[in-house]
mmCIF file of C-alpha atoms and ligand atoms in Angstrom:
data_model
loop_
_atom_site.group_PDB
_atom_site.id
_atom_site.type_symbol
_atom_site.label_atom_id
_atom_site.label_comp_id
_atom_site.label_asym_id
_atom_site.label_seq_id
_atom_site.Cartn_x
_atom_site.Cartn_y
_atom_site.Cartn_z
ATOM 1 C CA UNK A 1 -0.025 0.010 0.012
ATOM 2 C CA UNK A 2 1.278 3.292 -0.868
ATOM 3 C CA UNK A 3 2.031 5.600 2.012
ATOM 4 C CA UNK A 4 0.800 8.968 0.980
ATOM 5 C CA UNK A 5 0.875 10.722 4.376
ATOM 6 C CA UNK A 6 3.356 13.538 3.823
ATOM 7 C CA UNK A 7 6.108 13.583 6.435
ATOM 8 C CA UNK A 8 6.379 16.955 7.958
ATOM 9 C CA UNK A 9 9.645 18.678 8.865
ATOM 10 C CA UNK A 10 10.758 18.393 12.439
ATOM 11 C CA UNK A 11 10.794 21.206 14.983
ATOM 12 C CA UNK A 12 12.213 21.203 18.407
ATOM 13 C CA UNK A 13 11.841 23.948 21.058
ATOM 14 C CA UNK A 14 11.982 24.156 24.792
ATOM 15 C CA UNK A 15 11.178 26.741 27.389
ATOM 16 C CA UNK A 16 12.524 26.886 30.976
ATOM 17 C CA UNK A 17 9.833 26.773 33.690
ATOM 18 C CA UNK A 18 10.312 30.106 35.343
ATOM 19 C CA UNK A 19 6.875 30.377 36.809
ATOM 20 C CA UNK A 20 3.535 31.588 35.427
ATOM 21 C CA UNK A 21 3.882 32.742 31.785
ATOM 22 C CA UNK A 22 3.576 36.476 31.186
ATOM 23 C CA UNK A 23 2.657 38.386 27.979
ATOM 24 C CA UNK A 24 6.321 38.750 26.941
ATOM 25 C CA UNK A 25 6.591 34.946 26.914
ATOM 26 C CA UNK A 26 3.367 34.677 25.054
ATOM 27 C CA UNK A 27 3.940 37.097 22.303
ATOM 28 C CA UNK A 28 7.630 36.206 22.016
ATOM 29 C CA UNK A 29 7.576 32.364 21.983
ATOM 30 C CA UNK A 30 4.425 30.592 22.838
ATOM 31 C CA UNK A 31 2.230 32.133 20.211
ATOM 32 C CA UNK A 32 4.648 30.631 17.619
ATOM 33 C CA UNK A 33 4.428 27.256 19.179
ATOM 34 C CA UNK A 34 0.642 27.392 18.777
ATOM 35 C CA UNK A 35 0.986 28.395 15.108
ATOM 36 C CA UNK A 36 3.820 25.826 14.362
ATOM 37 C CA UNK A 37 1.952 22.838 15.718
ATOM 38 C CA UNK A 38 -0.259 22.699 12.574
ATOM 39 C CA UNK A 39 2.475 22.888 10.128
ATOM 40 C CA UNK A 40 5.320 20.809 11.511
ATOM 41 C CA UNK A 41 6.156 17.760 13.494
ATOM 42 C CA UNK A 42 6.702 19.501 16.857
ATOM 43 C CA UNK A 43 8.582 18.370 19.789
ATOM 44 C CA UNK A 44 8.073 20.904 22.558
ATOM 45 C CA UNK A 45 9.326 20.503 26.088
ATOM 46 C CA UNK A 46 9.774 22.108 29.502
ATOM 47 C CA UNK A 47 13.510 22.547 29.986
ATOM 48 C CA UNK A 48 13.487 21.748 33.716
ATOM 49 C CA UNK A 49 17.112 20.644 33.792
ATOM 50 C CA UNK A 50 18.059 23.836 32.138
ATOM 51 C CA UNK A 51 16.188 25.745 34.856
ATOM 52 C CA UNK A 52 18.384 23.992 37.434
ATOM 53 C CA UNK A 53 21.642 25.118 35.738
ATOM 54 C CA UNK A 54 21.406 28.665 37.177
ATOM 55 C CA UNK A 55 20.928 28.886 40.989
ATOM 56 C CA UNK A 56 19.962 25.298 41.806
ATOM 57 C CA UNK A 57 19.732 26.169 45.472
ATOM 58 C CA UNK A 58 17.046 28.856 45.022
ATOM 59 C CA UNK A 59 14.863 27.201 42.524
ATOM 60 C CA UNK A 60 14.878 23.461 42.870
ATOM 61 C CA UNK A 61 11.964 23.346 45.144
ATOM 62 C CA UNK A 62 9.584 25.113 42.646
ATOM 63 C CA UNK A 63 10.537 23.699 39.289
ATOM 64 C CA UNK A 64 8.053 20.975 39.572
ATOM 65 C CA UNK A 65 5.177 23.376 40.368
ATOM 66 C CA UNK A 66 6.352 25.728 37.665
ATOM 67 C CA UNK A 67 6.279 22.903 35.225
ATOM 68 C CA UNK A 68 2.723 21.976 35.932
ATOM 69 C CA UNK A 69 1.593 25.658 35.827
ATOM 70 C CA UNK A 70 3.334 26.108 32.561
ATOM 71 C CA UNK A 71 1.540 23.104 31.045
ATOM 72 C CA UNK A 72 -1.820 24.708 32.083
ATOM 73 C CA UNK A 73 -0.873 28.074 30.685
ATOM 74 C CA UNK A 74 0.264 26.660 27.403
ATOM 75 C CA UNK A 75 -2.953 24.631 26.970
ATOM 76 C CA UNK A 76 -4.978 27.648 27.943
ATOM 77 C CA UNK A 77 -3.624 29.607 24.912
ATOM 78 C CA UNK A 78 -4.216 26.767 22.564
ATOM 79 C CA UNK A 79 -1.285 24.366 22.527
ATOM 80 C CA UNK A 80 -2.822 21.125 21.674
ATOM 81 C CA UNK A 81 -0.947 18.199 23.414
ATOM 82 C CA UNK A 82 -2.389 15.768 20.826
ATOM 83 C CA UNK A 83 -0.936 17.724 17.827
ATOM 84 C CA UNK A 84 2.562 17.984 19.270
ATOM 85 C CA UNK A 85 4.775 15.814 21.328
ATOM 86 C CA UNK A 86 4.971 17.692 24.569
ATOM 87 C CA UNK A 87 7.162 16.486 27.484
ATOM 88 C CA UNK A 88 9.285 17.362 30.402
ATOM 89 C CA UNK A 89 12.982 17.222 29.578
ATOM 90 C CA UNK A 90 14.051 15.335 32.703
ATOM 91 C CA UNK A 91 11.496 12.527 31.936
ATOM 92 C CA UNK A 92 13.438 11.672 28.882
ATOM 93 C CA UNK A 93 16.797 10.340 30.099
ATOM 94 C CA UNK A 94 18.276 10.263 26.613
ATOM 95 C CA UNK A 95 18.831 13.976 26.955
ATOM 96 C CA UNK A 96 21.246 13.347 29.896
ATOM 97 C CA UNK A 97 22.843 10.498 28.017
ATOM 98 C CA UNK A 98 23.578 12.487 24.975
ATOM 99 C CA UNK A 99 24.708 15.429 26.989
ATOM 100 C CA UNK A 100 27.334 13.145 28.486
ATOM 101 C CA UNK A 101 28.443 11.728 25.150
ATOM 102 C CA UNK A 102 28.573 15.276 23.597
ATOM 103 C CA UNK A 103 30.620 16.466 26.645
ATOM 104 C CA UNK A 104 33.371 14.221 25.499
ATOM 105 C CA UNK A 105 33.853 16.317 22.323
ATOM 106 C CA UNK A 106 32.694 19.839 23.503
ATOM 107 C CA UNK A 107 35.608 22.227 23.717
ATOM 108 C CA UNK A 108 35.662 23.938 27.076
ATOM 109 C CA UNK A 109 37.304 26.898 25.458
ATOM 110 C CA UNK A 110 34.472 27.487 23.203
ATOM 111 C CA UNK A 111 31.870 27.210 25.982
ATOM 112 C CA UNK A 112 33.677 29.792 28.023
ATOM 113 C CA UNK A 113 33.528 32.164 25.134
ATOM 114 C CA UNK A 114 29.877 31.723 24.616
ATOM 115 C CA UNK A 115 28.396 35.252 24.843
ATOM 116 C CA UNK A 116 25.121 34.147 26.398
ATOM 117 C CA UNK A 117 27.051 32.520 29.216
ATOM 118 C CA UNK A 118 28.119 35.992 30.266
ATOM 119 C CA UNK A 119 24.631 37.505 29.838
ATOM 120 C CA UNK A 120 22.832 34.863 31.760
ATOM 121 C CA UNK A 121 25.386 35.045 34.515
ATOM 122 C CA UNK A 122 24.657 38.732 34.748
ATOM 123 C CA UNK A 123 20.958 38.152 34.790
ATOM 124 C CA UNK A 124 21.335 35.601 37.541
ATOM 125 C CA UNK A 125 23.349 37.891 39.768
ATOM 126 C CA UNK A 126 20.989 40.778 39.228
ATOM 127 C CA UNK A 127 18.138 38.781 40.556
ATOM 128 C CA UNK A 128 20.172 37.198 43.330
ATOM 129 C CA UNK A 129 21.509 40.538 44.627
ATOM 130 C CA UNK A 130 18.414 42.736 43.846
ATOM 131 C CA UNK A 131 19.021 46.115 45.582
ATOM 132 C CA UNK A 132 22.485 45.149 46.760
ATOM 133 C CA UNK A 133 24.527 47.386 44.495
ATOM 134 C CA UNK A 134 27.937 46.530 46.051
ATOM 135 C CA UNK A 135 27.315 42.767 45.636
ATOM 136 C CA UNK A 136 26.205 43.401 42.047
ATOM 137 C CA UNK A 137 29.443 45.233 41.257
ATOM 138 C CA UNK A 138 31.414 42.436 42.740
ATOM 139 C CA UNK A 139 29.618 39.959 40.535
ATOM 140 C CA UNK A 140 30.162 42.135 37.474
ATOM 141 C CA UNK A 141 33.940 41.844 38.139
ATOM 142 C CA UNK A 142 33.607 38.026 38.370
ATOM 143 C CA UNK A 143 31.677 37.880 35.110
ATOM 144 C CA UNK A 144 34.289 39.994 33.376
ATOM 145 C CA UNK A 145 37.136 37.862 34.500
ATOM 146 C CA UNK A 146 35.226 34.654 33.590
ATOM 147 C CA UNK A 147 34.425 35.823 30.156
ATOM 148 C CA UNK A 148 37.731 37.481 29.449
ATOM 149 C CA UNK A 149 39.999 34.834 30.769
ATOM 150 C CA UNK A 150 38.565 31.913 28.959
ATOM 151 C CA UNK A 151 39.207 29.653 31.924
ATOM 152 C CA UNK A 152 42.744 30.634 32.742
ATOM 153 C CA UNK A 153 41.802 32.724 35.772
ATOM 154 C CA UNK A 154 41.574 30.575 38.993
ATOM 155 C CA UNK A 155 39.837 33.277 41.005
ATOM 156 C CA UNK A 156 37.081 33.695 38.510
ATOM 157 C CA UNK A 157 36.515 30.009 38.217
ATOM 158 C CA UNK A 158 36.079 29.769 42.009
ATOM 159 C CA UNK A 159 32.861 31.794 41.655
ATOM 160 C CA UNK A 160 30.026 29.689 42.916
ATOM 161 C CA UNK A 161 28.206 30.182 39.585
ATOM 162 C CA UNK A 162 31.026 28.478 37.598
ATOM 163 C CA UNK A 163 29.405 25.070 37.851
ATOM 164 C CA UNK A 164 29.733 22.502 35.182
ATOM 165 C CA UNK A 165 25.985 22.327 34.486
ATOM 166 C CA UNK A 166 25.793 26.138 33.687
ATOM 167 C CA UNK A 167 28.939 25.988 31.450
ATOM 168 C CA UNK A 168 27.388 23.007 29.754
ATOM 169 C CA UNK A 169 24.114 24.648 29.132
ATOM 170 C CA UNK A 170 24.604 24.803 25.359
ATOM 171 C CA UNK A 171 25.731 21.152 25.274
ATOM 172 C CA UNK A 172 22.489 20.009 26.887
ATOM 173 C CA UNK A 173 20.591 22.246 24.509
ATOM 174 C CA UNK A 174 22.383 20.659 21.531
ATOM 175 C CA UNK A 175 21.410 17.282 22.897
ATOM 176 C CA UNK A 176 17.777 18.428 23.115
ATOM 177 C CA UNK A 177 17.726 19.393 19.529
ATOM 178 C CA UNK A 178 19.709 16.782 17.674
ATOM 179 C CA UNK A 179 18.155 13.836 19.517
ATOM 180 C CA UNK A 180 15.027 14.380 17.388
ATOM 181 C CA UNK A 181 16.734 15.287 14.103
ATOM 182 C CA UNK A 182 15.258 18.761 14.216
ATOM 183 C CA UNK A 183 15.379 20.556 10.901
ATOM 184 C CA UNK A 184 14.416 23.898 12.491
ATOM 185 C CA UNK A 185 14.608 25.480 15.905
ATOM 186 C CA UNK A 186 12.349 28.454 16.469
ATOM 187 C CA UNK A 187 14.463 30.913 18.569
ATOM 188 C CA UNK A 188 15.003 34.440 19.272
ATOM 189 C CA UNK A 189 18.243 36.131 18.176
ATOM 190 C CA UNK A 190 19.507 35.826 21.845
ATOM 191 C CA UNK A 191 19.678 32.072 21.455
ATOM 192 C CA UNK A 192 21.540 32.102 18.125
ATOM 193 C CA UNK A 193 24.981 31.507 19.732
ATOM 194 C CA UNK A 194 23.576 28.351 21.267
ATOM 195 C CA UNK A 195 22.397 27.087 17.990
ATOM 196 C CA UNK A 196 25.791 27.798 16.482
ATOM 197 C CA UNK A 197 27.380 25.682 19.169
ATOM 198 C CA UNK A 198 24.892 22.989 18.409
ATOM 199 C CA UNK A 199 25.856 22.876 14.757
ATOM 200 C CA UNK A 200 29.534 22.873 15.598
ATOM 201 C CA UNK A 201 29.041 19.894 17.883
ATOM 202 C CA UNK A 202 27.098 18.089 15.142
ATOM 203 C CA UNK A 203 30.048 18.638 12.723
ATOM 204 C CA UNK A 204 32.562 17.579 15.316
ATOM 205 C CA UNK A 205 30.731 14.438 16.452
ATOM 206 C CA UNK A 206 30.188 13.380 12.845
ATOM 207 C CA UNK A 207 33.761 14.044 11.889
ATOM 208 C CA UNK A 208 35.439 12.412 14.952
ATOM 209 C CA UNK A 209 33.321 9.288 14.817
ATOM 210 C CA UNK A 210 33.120 9.167 10.992
ATOM 211 C CA UNK A 211 29.350 9.043 11.023
ATOM 212 C CA UNK A 212 26.308 10.909 9.691
ATOM 213 C CA UNK A 213 24.116 10.192 12.675
ATOM 214 C CA UNK A 214 23.414 13.788 13.473
ATOM 215 C CA UNK A 215 22.235 16.644 11.239
ATOM 216 C CA UNK A 216 22.700 20.348 11.628
ATOM 217 C CA UNK A 217 19.489 22.285 12.586
ATOM 218 C CA UNK A 218 18.585 25.606 11.187
ATOM 219 C CA UNK A 219 17.269 28.594 13.120
ATOM 220 C CA UNK A 220 13.628 29.493 12.362
ATOM 221 C CA UNK A 221 13.005 33.137 12.925
ATOM 222 C CA UNK A 222 9.371 33.418 13.495
ATOM 223 C CA UNK A 223 7.606 36.712 13.817
ATOM 224 C CA UNK A 224 7.868 37.937 17.306
ATOM 225 C CA UNK A 225 6.445 41.070 18.836
ATOM 226 C CA UNK A 226 8.651 43.028 21.082
ATOM 227 C CA UNK A 227 6.571 43.311 24.159
ATOM 228 C CA UNK A 228 7.664 46.161 26.494
ATOM 229 C CA UNK A 229 7.223 45.849 30.184
ATOM 230 C CA UNK A 230 5.177 48.437 32.193
ATOM 231 C CA UNK A 231 8.303 50.618 32.489
ATOM 232 C CA UNK A 232 9.241 50.455 28.834
ATOM 233 C CA UNK A 233 12.138 48.073 29.248
ATOM 234 C CA UNK A 234 11.918 44.438 27.942
ATOM 235 C CA UNK A 235 9.217 42.521 29.841
ATOM 236 C CA UNK A 236 10.947 40.311 32.319
ATOM 237 C CA UNK A 237 10.388 38.787 35.816
ATOM 238 C CA UNK A 238 13.746 40.328 36.986
ATOM 239 C CA UNK A 239 12.569 43.834 36.085
ATOM 240 C CA UNK A 240 9.200 43.382 37.942
ATOM 241 C CA UNK A 241 7.340 44.914 35.017
ATOM 242 C CA UNK A 242 5.248 41.996 33.776
ATOM 243 C CA UNK A 243 1.649 41.320 32.999
ATOM 244 C CA UNK A 244 0.597 37.781 33.579
ATOM 245 C CA UNK A 245 -1.025 35.712 30.966
ATOM 246 C CA UNK A 246 -3.993 35.396 33.330
ATOM 247 C CA UNK A 247 -3.648 38.731 35.148
ATOM 248 C CA UNK A 248 -6.705 39.447 37.378
ATOM 249 C CA UNK A 249 -8.952 42.352 36.236
ATOM 250 C CA UNK A 250 -8.236 44.693 39.194
ATOM 251 C CA UNK A 251 -4.488 44.190 39.016
ATOM 252 C CA UNK A 252 -4.627 44.520 35.198
ATOM 253 C CA UNK A 253 -6.287 47.905 35.511
ATOM 254 C CA UNK A 254 -3.769 49.048 38.092
ATOM 255 C CA UNK A 255 -0.841 47.942 35.928
ATOM 256 C CA UNK A 256 -2.205 49.676 32.863
ATOM 257 C CA UNK A 257 -2.571 52.819 34.878
ATOM 258 C CA UNK A 258 1.131 52.470 35.747
ATOM 259 C CA UNK A 259 2.254 52.058 32.153
ATOM 260 C CA UNK A 260 4.912 54.417 30.826
ATOM 261 C CA UNK A 261 3.605 56.876 28.254
ATOM 262 C CA UNK A 262 5.055 59.785 26.256
ATOM 263 C CA UNK A 263 6.575 62.018 28.898
ATOM 264 C CA UNK A 264 6.086 65.064 26.664
ATOM 265 C CA UNK A 265 2.396 64.663 26.556
ATOM 266 C CA UNK A 266 1.032 66.291 29.689
ATOM 267 C CA UNK A 267 -2.477 67.295 28.667
ATOM 268 C CA UNK A 268 -4.975 65.365 26.565
ATOM 269 C CA UNK A 269 -4.683 67.763 23.671
ATOM 270 C CA UNK A 270 -0.816 67.850 23.635
ATOM 271 C CA UNK A 271 0.380 66.037 20.557
ATOM 272 C CA UNK A 272 1.719 62.629 21.484
ATOM 273 C CA UNK A 273 4.341 60.195 20.177
ATOM 274 C CA UNK A 274 3.002 56.664 19.832
ATOM 275 C CA UNK A 275 6.376 55.185 19.149
ATOM 276 C CA UNK A 276 8.000 54.543 22.583
ATOM 277 C CA UNK A 277 4.761 54.562 24.408
ATOM 278 C CA UNK A 278 3.988 51.394 26.175
ATOM 279 C CA UNK A 279 0.150 51.853 26.068
ATOM 280 C CA UNK A 280 0.388 52.352 22.319
ATOM 281 C CA UNK A 281 2.608 49.161 21.996
ATOM 282 C CA UNK A 282 -0.104 47.198 23.582
ATOM 283 C CA UNK A 283 -2.897 48.749 21.549
ATOM 284 C CA UNK A 284 -0.966 47.533 18.515
ATOM 285 C CA UNK A 285 -1.277 43.949 19.840
ATOM 286 C CA UNK A 286 -4.787 44.063 21.149
ATOM 287 C CA UNK A 287 -6.676 46.727 19.224
ATOM 288 C CA UNK A 288 -7.833 45.956 15.678
ATOM 289 C CA UNK A 289 -8.555 49.676 15.189
ATOM 290 C CA UNK A 290 -5.001 50.650 16.077
ATOM 291 C CA UNK A 291 -4.499 52.985 13.119
ATOM 292 C CA UNK A 292 -7.057 55.378 14.639
ATOM 293 C CA UNK A 293 -4.899 55.851 17.633
ATOM 294 C CA UNK A 294 -1.920 56.412 15.530
ATOM 295 C CA UNK A 295 -3.538 59.322 13.824
ATOM 296 C CA UNK A 296 -5.550 60.779 16.854
ATOM 297 C CA UNK A 297 -2.705 60.718 19.440
ATOM 298 C CA UNK A 298 -0.106 62.719 17.456
ATOM 299 C CA UNK A 299 -2.909 65.179 16.463
ATOM 300 C CA UNK A 300 -3.634 65.825 20.066
ATOM 301 C CA UNK A 301 -7.118 64.348 19.763
ATOM 302 C CA UNK A 302 -6.884 61.781 22.532
ATOM 303 C CA UNK A 303 -5.494 61.712 26.052
ATOM 304 C CA UNK A 304 -3.521 58.948 27.714
ATOM 305 C CA UNK A 305 -6.261 58.269 30.232
ATOM 306 C CA UNK A 306 -8.755 57.491 27.466
ATOM 307 C CA UNK A 307 -6.109 55.261 25.774
ATOM 308 C CA UNK A 308 -5.541 53.390 28.927
ATOM 309 C CA UNK A 309 -9.233 52.886 29.689
ATOM 310 C CA UNK A 310 -9.806 51.488 26.242
ATOM 311 C CA UNK A 311 -6.741 49.317 26.426
ATOM 312 C CA UNK A 312 -8.045 47.841 29.766
ATOM 313 C CA UNK A 313 -11.317 46.808 28.239
ATOM 314 C CA UNK A 314 -9.642 45.252 25.188
ATOM 315 C CA UNK A 315 -7.020 43.327 27.140
ATOM 316 C CA UNK A 316 -9.433 42.239 29.835
ATOM 317 C CA UNK A 317 -11.741 40.737 27.113
ATOM 318 C CA UNK A 318 -8.780 38.661 25.714
ATOM 319 C CA UNK A 319 -7.194 37.809 29.157
ATOM 320 C CA UNK A 320 -10.521 36.676 30.686
ATOM 321 C CA UNK A 321 -10.966 34.160 27.908
ATOM 322 C CA UNK A 322 -7.646 32.702 28.765
ATOM 323 C CA UNK A 323 -8.298 32.839 32.483
ATOM 324 C CA UNK A 324 -11.629 30.965 32.091
ATOM 325 C CA UNK A 325 -10.066 28.347 29.888
ATOM 326 C CA UNK A 326 -7.213 27.803 32.413
ATOM 327 C CA UNK A 327 -9.606 27.581 35.313
ATOM 328 C CA UNK A 328 -11.543 24.944 33.426
ATOM 329 C CA UNK A 329 -8.328 23.026 32.566
ATOM 330 C CA UNK A 330 -7.186 23.192 36.237
ATOM 331 C CA UNK A 331 -10.207 21.074 37.076
ATOM 332 C CA UNK A 332 -10.203 18.696 34.144
ATOM 333 C CA UNK A 333 -6.615 18.225 32.788
ATOM 334 C CA UNK A 334 -4.590 15.407 34.080
ATOM 335 C CA UNK A 335 -1.114 16.968 33.889
ATOM 336 C CA UNK A 336 0.764 13.969 34.969
ATOM 337 C CA UNK A 337 -0.838 11.837 32.379
ATOM 338 C CA UNK A 338 -0.222 14.385 29.667
ATOM 339 C CA UNK A 339 3.489 14.579 30.591
ATOM 340 C CA UNK A 340 3.766 10.788 30.795
ATOM 341 C CA UNK A 341 2.189 10.329 27.350
ATOM 342 C CA UNK A 342 4.532 12.949 25.883
ATOM 343 C CA UNK A 343 7.652 11.441 27.469
ATOM 344 C CA UNK A 344 6.693 8.006 26.123
ATOM 345 C CA UNK A 345 6.482 9.353 22.557
ATOM 346 C CA UNK A 346 9.724 11.426 22.817
ATOM 347 C CA UNK A 347 11.634 8.600 24.422
ATOM 348 C CA UNK A 348 10.604 6.259 21.629
ATOM 349 C CA UNK A 349 12.266 8.571 19.076
ATOM 350 C CA UNK A 350 15.227 9.582 21.235
ATOM 351 C CA UNK A 351 16.222 6.049 22.167
ATOM 352 C CA UNK A 352 16.784 5.128 18.576
ATOM 353 C CA UNK A 353 19.055 8.087 18.086
ATOM 354 C CA UNK A 354 20.988 7.573 21.271
ATOM 355 C CA UNK A 355 21.635 3.958 20.280
ATOM 356 C CA UNK A 356 22.977 4.963 16.876
ATOM 357 C CA UNK A 357 25.198 7.693 18.539
ATOM 358 C CA UNK A 358 26.531 5.185 21.084
ATOM 359 C CA UNK A 359 27.225 2.808 18.245
ATOM 360 C CA UNK A 360 29.082 5.490 16.336
ATOM 361 C CA UNK A 361 31.183 6.359 19.366
ATOM 362 C CA UNK A 362 32.212 2.690 19.585
ATOM 363 C CA UNK A 363 30.365 1.947 22.756
ATOM 364 C CA UNK A 364 28.249 -0.957 21.406
HETATM 365 N N1 LIG B 1 17.726 27.956 26.120
HETATM 366 C C1 LIG B 1 16.363 28.074 25.778
HETATM 367 C C2 LIG B 1 15.846 29.405 26.408
HETATM 368 O O1 LIG B 1 16.404 29.775 27.451
HETATM 369 C C3 LIG B 1 15.575 26.991 26.288
HETATM 370 C C4 LIG B 1 16.016 25.649 25.513
HETATM 371 C C5 LIG B 1 16.485 24.647 26.054
HETATM 372 C C6 LIG B 1 15.747 25.388 24.129
HETATM 373 N N2 LIG B 1 16.742 23.629 25.165
HETATM 374 C C7 LIG B 1 16.224 24.131 23.940
HETATM 375 C C8 LIG B 1 15.220 26.113 23.095
HETATM 376 C C9 LIG B 1 16.235 23.426 22.707
HETATM 377 C C10 LIG B 1 15.180 25.551 21.845
HETATM 378 C C11 LIG B 1 15.701 24.113 21.636
HETATM 379 O O2 LIG B 1 14.998 29.998 25.914
#
């Protein structure tokens, strides 16, 4: 019998379980997942081991809860666990096994030069030492030494952040991706250095062991909206400027009132500048009639108060739908069963690959 089911291209993507999703996560990554699930063979996962690589002592207790919350949030915005293979990274032990195998060929020197290593280290310290400027400064010195010295500096490497797991972050990420023969990885530009390391590891592995077992993945730059936080900086938990995917109505109203607007617009009939205004940025995402604002605001025909009121109504309408769906799922969805099912499917594919890789490395 002819098999006319067209095989779709494979996509792999993971997200660290950092707590309840916020609108930056949604517009940046998650909305793309929902779109991609119809067009590709998608392997999506909660990168809980990756979440442990920074600050294990602070986070370990909550990663499990965060993971379950994340699954509910994802389902509430339309990720269909039957259309994609969705799993928890630490449930599929082949990720750890391939990480180990790749670590035999991953050059330490290259990992130390990885630019996101430095950035993530900084972000971690900023959170850990919130409000302690002297500690932050000290940390900045350590980061600089670590990044500059490429491993030669004993003092820098004594930092309690210089753990093997963190340095190996891109190696684990490479394992995540190539276990499933991903053709594409939907990522933001910030993750590009990691994908480059993945591609390099594929080439090295194949060359060293004279095999073709792994293939090089390509980045997939999906459309992402830059979502500002309430203060105009990037929306991020560490800046305390987020709006949750399920923000409660009262708190949503309060947060919108707090949003940064054009500082030059003092009165309603002053001409405003929509670019750089946080309220406008959100109208762009939630208001189908956005062009009206773009003409009225610079013409001095609408005030920020009015803009904020209208935005509150528009966003509440959208968020309340998600909130309702999530509340429903909380009662009905069997998260453990969903994760178990996903892990089974993922492990079936990954175990074939890990066997081929072990064979190529001469272990079997
Ligand atoms: N590093 C990614 C992030 O912080 C998460 C991640 C882990 C990932 N493994 C992955 C993303 C594999 C894509 C593919 O956002």
